[in-house]
Coordinates of N, CA and C in Angstrom, one line a residue:
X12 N 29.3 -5.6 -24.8 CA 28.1 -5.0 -25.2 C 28.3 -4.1 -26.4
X13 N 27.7 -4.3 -27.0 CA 27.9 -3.2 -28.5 C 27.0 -2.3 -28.6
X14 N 27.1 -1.1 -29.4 CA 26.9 0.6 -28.8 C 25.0 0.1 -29.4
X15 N 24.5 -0.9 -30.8 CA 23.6 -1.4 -31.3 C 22.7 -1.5 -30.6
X16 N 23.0 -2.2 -29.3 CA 21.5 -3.5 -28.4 C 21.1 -2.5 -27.9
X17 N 19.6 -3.0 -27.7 CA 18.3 -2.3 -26.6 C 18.4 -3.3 -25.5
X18 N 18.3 -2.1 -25.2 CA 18.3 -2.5 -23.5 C 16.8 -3.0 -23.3
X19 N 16.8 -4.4 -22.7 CA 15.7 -4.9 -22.4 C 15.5 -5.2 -20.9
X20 N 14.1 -4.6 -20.3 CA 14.4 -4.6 -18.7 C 13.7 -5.8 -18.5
X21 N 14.3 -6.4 -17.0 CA 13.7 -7.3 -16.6 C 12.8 -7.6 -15.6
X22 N 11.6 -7.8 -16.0 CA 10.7 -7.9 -15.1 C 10.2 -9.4 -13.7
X23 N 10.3 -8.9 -12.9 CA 9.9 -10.4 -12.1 C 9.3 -10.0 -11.2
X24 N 7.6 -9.8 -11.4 CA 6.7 -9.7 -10.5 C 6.5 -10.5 -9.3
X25 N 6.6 -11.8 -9.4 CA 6.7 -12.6 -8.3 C 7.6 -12.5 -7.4
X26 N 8.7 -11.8 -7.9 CA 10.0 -11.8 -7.0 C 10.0 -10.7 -5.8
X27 N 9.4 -10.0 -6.8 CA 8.9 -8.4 -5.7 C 7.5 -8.5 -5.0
X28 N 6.7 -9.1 -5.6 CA 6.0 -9.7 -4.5 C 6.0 -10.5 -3.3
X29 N 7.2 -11.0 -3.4 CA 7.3 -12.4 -2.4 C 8.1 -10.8 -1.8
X30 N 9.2 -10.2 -1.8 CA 9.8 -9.4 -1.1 C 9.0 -8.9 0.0
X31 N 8.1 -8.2 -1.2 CA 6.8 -7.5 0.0 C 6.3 -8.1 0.8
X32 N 5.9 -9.5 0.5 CA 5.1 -10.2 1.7 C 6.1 -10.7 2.8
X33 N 7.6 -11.2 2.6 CA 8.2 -11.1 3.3 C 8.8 -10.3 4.4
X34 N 8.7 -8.8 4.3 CA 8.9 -7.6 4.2 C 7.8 -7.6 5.1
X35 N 6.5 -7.5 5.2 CA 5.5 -7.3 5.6 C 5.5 -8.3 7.1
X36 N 5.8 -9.5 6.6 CA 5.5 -10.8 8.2 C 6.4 -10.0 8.7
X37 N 8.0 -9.9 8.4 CA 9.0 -9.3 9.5 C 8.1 -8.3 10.3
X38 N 7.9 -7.2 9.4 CA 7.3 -6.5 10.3 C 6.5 -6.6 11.2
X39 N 5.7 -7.7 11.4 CA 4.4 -8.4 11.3 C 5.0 -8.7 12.8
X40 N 6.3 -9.7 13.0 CA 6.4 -10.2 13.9 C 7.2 -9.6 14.5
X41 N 7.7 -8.4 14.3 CA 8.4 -7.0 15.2 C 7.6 -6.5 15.8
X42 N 6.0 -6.4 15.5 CA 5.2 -5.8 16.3 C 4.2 -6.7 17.3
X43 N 4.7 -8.0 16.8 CA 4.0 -8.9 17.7 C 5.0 -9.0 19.0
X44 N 5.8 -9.3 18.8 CA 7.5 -9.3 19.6 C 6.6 -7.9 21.0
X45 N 7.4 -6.7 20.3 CA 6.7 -5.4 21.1 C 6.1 -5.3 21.6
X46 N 4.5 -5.3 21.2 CA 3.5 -5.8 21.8 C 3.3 -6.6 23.3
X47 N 3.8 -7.6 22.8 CA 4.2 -8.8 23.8 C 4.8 -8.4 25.2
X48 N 6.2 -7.9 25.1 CA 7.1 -6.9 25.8 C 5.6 -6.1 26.7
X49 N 5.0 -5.7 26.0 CA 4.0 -4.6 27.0 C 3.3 -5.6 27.2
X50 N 3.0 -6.9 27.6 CA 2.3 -7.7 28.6 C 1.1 -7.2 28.1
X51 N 0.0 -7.4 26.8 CA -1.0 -7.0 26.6 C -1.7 -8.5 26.3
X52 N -3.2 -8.8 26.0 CA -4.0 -9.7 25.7 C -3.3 -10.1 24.6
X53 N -3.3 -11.4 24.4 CA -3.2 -12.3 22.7 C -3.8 -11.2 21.7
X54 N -5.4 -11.3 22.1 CA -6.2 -10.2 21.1 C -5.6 -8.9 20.6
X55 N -5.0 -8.4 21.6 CA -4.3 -7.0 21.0 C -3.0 -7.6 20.5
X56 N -2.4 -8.2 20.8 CA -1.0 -8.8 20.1 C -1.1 -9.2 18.7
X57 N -2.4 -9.9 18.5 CA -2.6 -9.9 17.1 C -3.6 -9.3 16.2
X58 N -4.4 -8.5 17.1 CA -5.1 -7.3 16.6 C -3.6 -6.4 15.8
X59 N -2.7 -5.6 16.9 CA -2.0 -4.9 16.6 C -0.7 -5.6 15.3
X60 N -0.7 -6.9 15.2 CA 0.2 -7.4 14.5 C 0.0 -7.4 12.8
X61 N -1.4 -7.9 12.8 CA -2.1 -8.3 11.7 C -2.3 -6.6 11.5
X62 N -2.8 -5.7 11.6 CA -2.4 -4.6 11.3 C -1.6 -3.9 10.9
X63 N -0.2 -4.3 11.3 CA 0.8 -3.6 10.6 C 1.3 -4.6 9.5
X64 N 0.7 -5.8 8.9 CA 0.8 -6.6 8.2 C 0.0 -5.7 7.4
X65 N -1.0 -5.6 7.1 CA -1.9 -5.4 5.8 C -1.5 -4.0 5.6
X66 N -0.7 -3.2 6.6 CA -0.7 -1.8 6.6 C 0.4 -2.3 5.3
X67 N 1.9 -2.5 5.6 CA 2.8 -2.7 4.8 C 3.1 -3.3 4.2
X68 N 2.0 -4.3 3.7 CA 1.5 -4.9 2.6 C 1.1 -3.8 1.6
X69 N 0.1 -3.4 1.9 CA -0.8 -2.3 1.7 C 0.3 -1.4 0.3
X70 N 0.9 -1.2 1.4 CA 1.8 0.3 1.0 C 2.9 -0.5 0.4
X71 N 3.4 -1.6 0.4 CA 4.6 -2.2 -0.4 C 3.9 -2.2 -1.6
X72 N 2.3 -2.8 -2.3 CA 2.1 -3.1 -3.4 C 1.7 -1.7 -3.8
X73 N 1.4 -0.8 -3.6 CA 1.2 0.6 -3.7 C 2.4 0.8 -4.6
X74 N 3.4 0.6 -3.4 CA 5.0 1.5 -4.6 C 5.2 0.6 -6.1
X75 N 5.0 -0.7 -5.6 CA 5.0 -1.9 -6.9 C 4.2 -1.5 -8.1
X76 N 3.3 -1.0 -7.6 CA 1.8 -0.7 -8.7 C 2.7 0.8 -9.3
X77 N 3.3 2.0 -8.4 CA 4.0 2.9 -8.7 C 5.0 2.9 -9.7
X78 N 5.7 2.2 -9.1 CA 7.3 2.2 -10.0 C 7.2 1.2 -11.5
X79 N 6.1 0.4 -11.4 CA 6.2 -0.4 -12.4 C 5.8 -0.1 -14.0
X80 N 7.1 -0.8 -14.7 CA 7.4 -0.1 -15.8 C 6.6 -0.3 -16.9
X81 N 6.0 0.3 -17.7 CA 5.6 -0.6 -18.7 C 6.5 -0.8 -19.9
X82 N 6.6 -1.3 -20.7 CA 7.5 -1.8 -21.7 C 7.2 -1.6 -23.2

């Protein structure tokens, strides 16, 4: 590398996206799991699942929208 070049950052929006959404089902289906464990209705299993899916969705594109650089 020579002392000359700019540093060019690299961006891959899709990549951090798919993270997040991936990121989000785990969670998704840790709370469906749990849930479950407490012997509750379908309805609340995926009441409470799908919830903490949009929650950490939510909040993953949040920091995305945060940290992201402009150039």
């Amino acid at each position: 590398m020579s002392t000359n070049s700019t540093h060019q950052a690299c961006h891959h929006p899709a990549r951090d996206i798919t993270i997040v959404a991936l990121v989000s089902g785990v969670v998704a289906l840790g709370t469906a799991v749990t849930t479950m464990a407490f012997d509750v209705s379908p309805l609340a299993t995926l009441t409470s699942s799908g919830g903490a899916f949009i929650a950490v969705l939510s909040a993953g594109m949040n920091v995305l929208n945060h940290v992201k650089r402009d150039v």
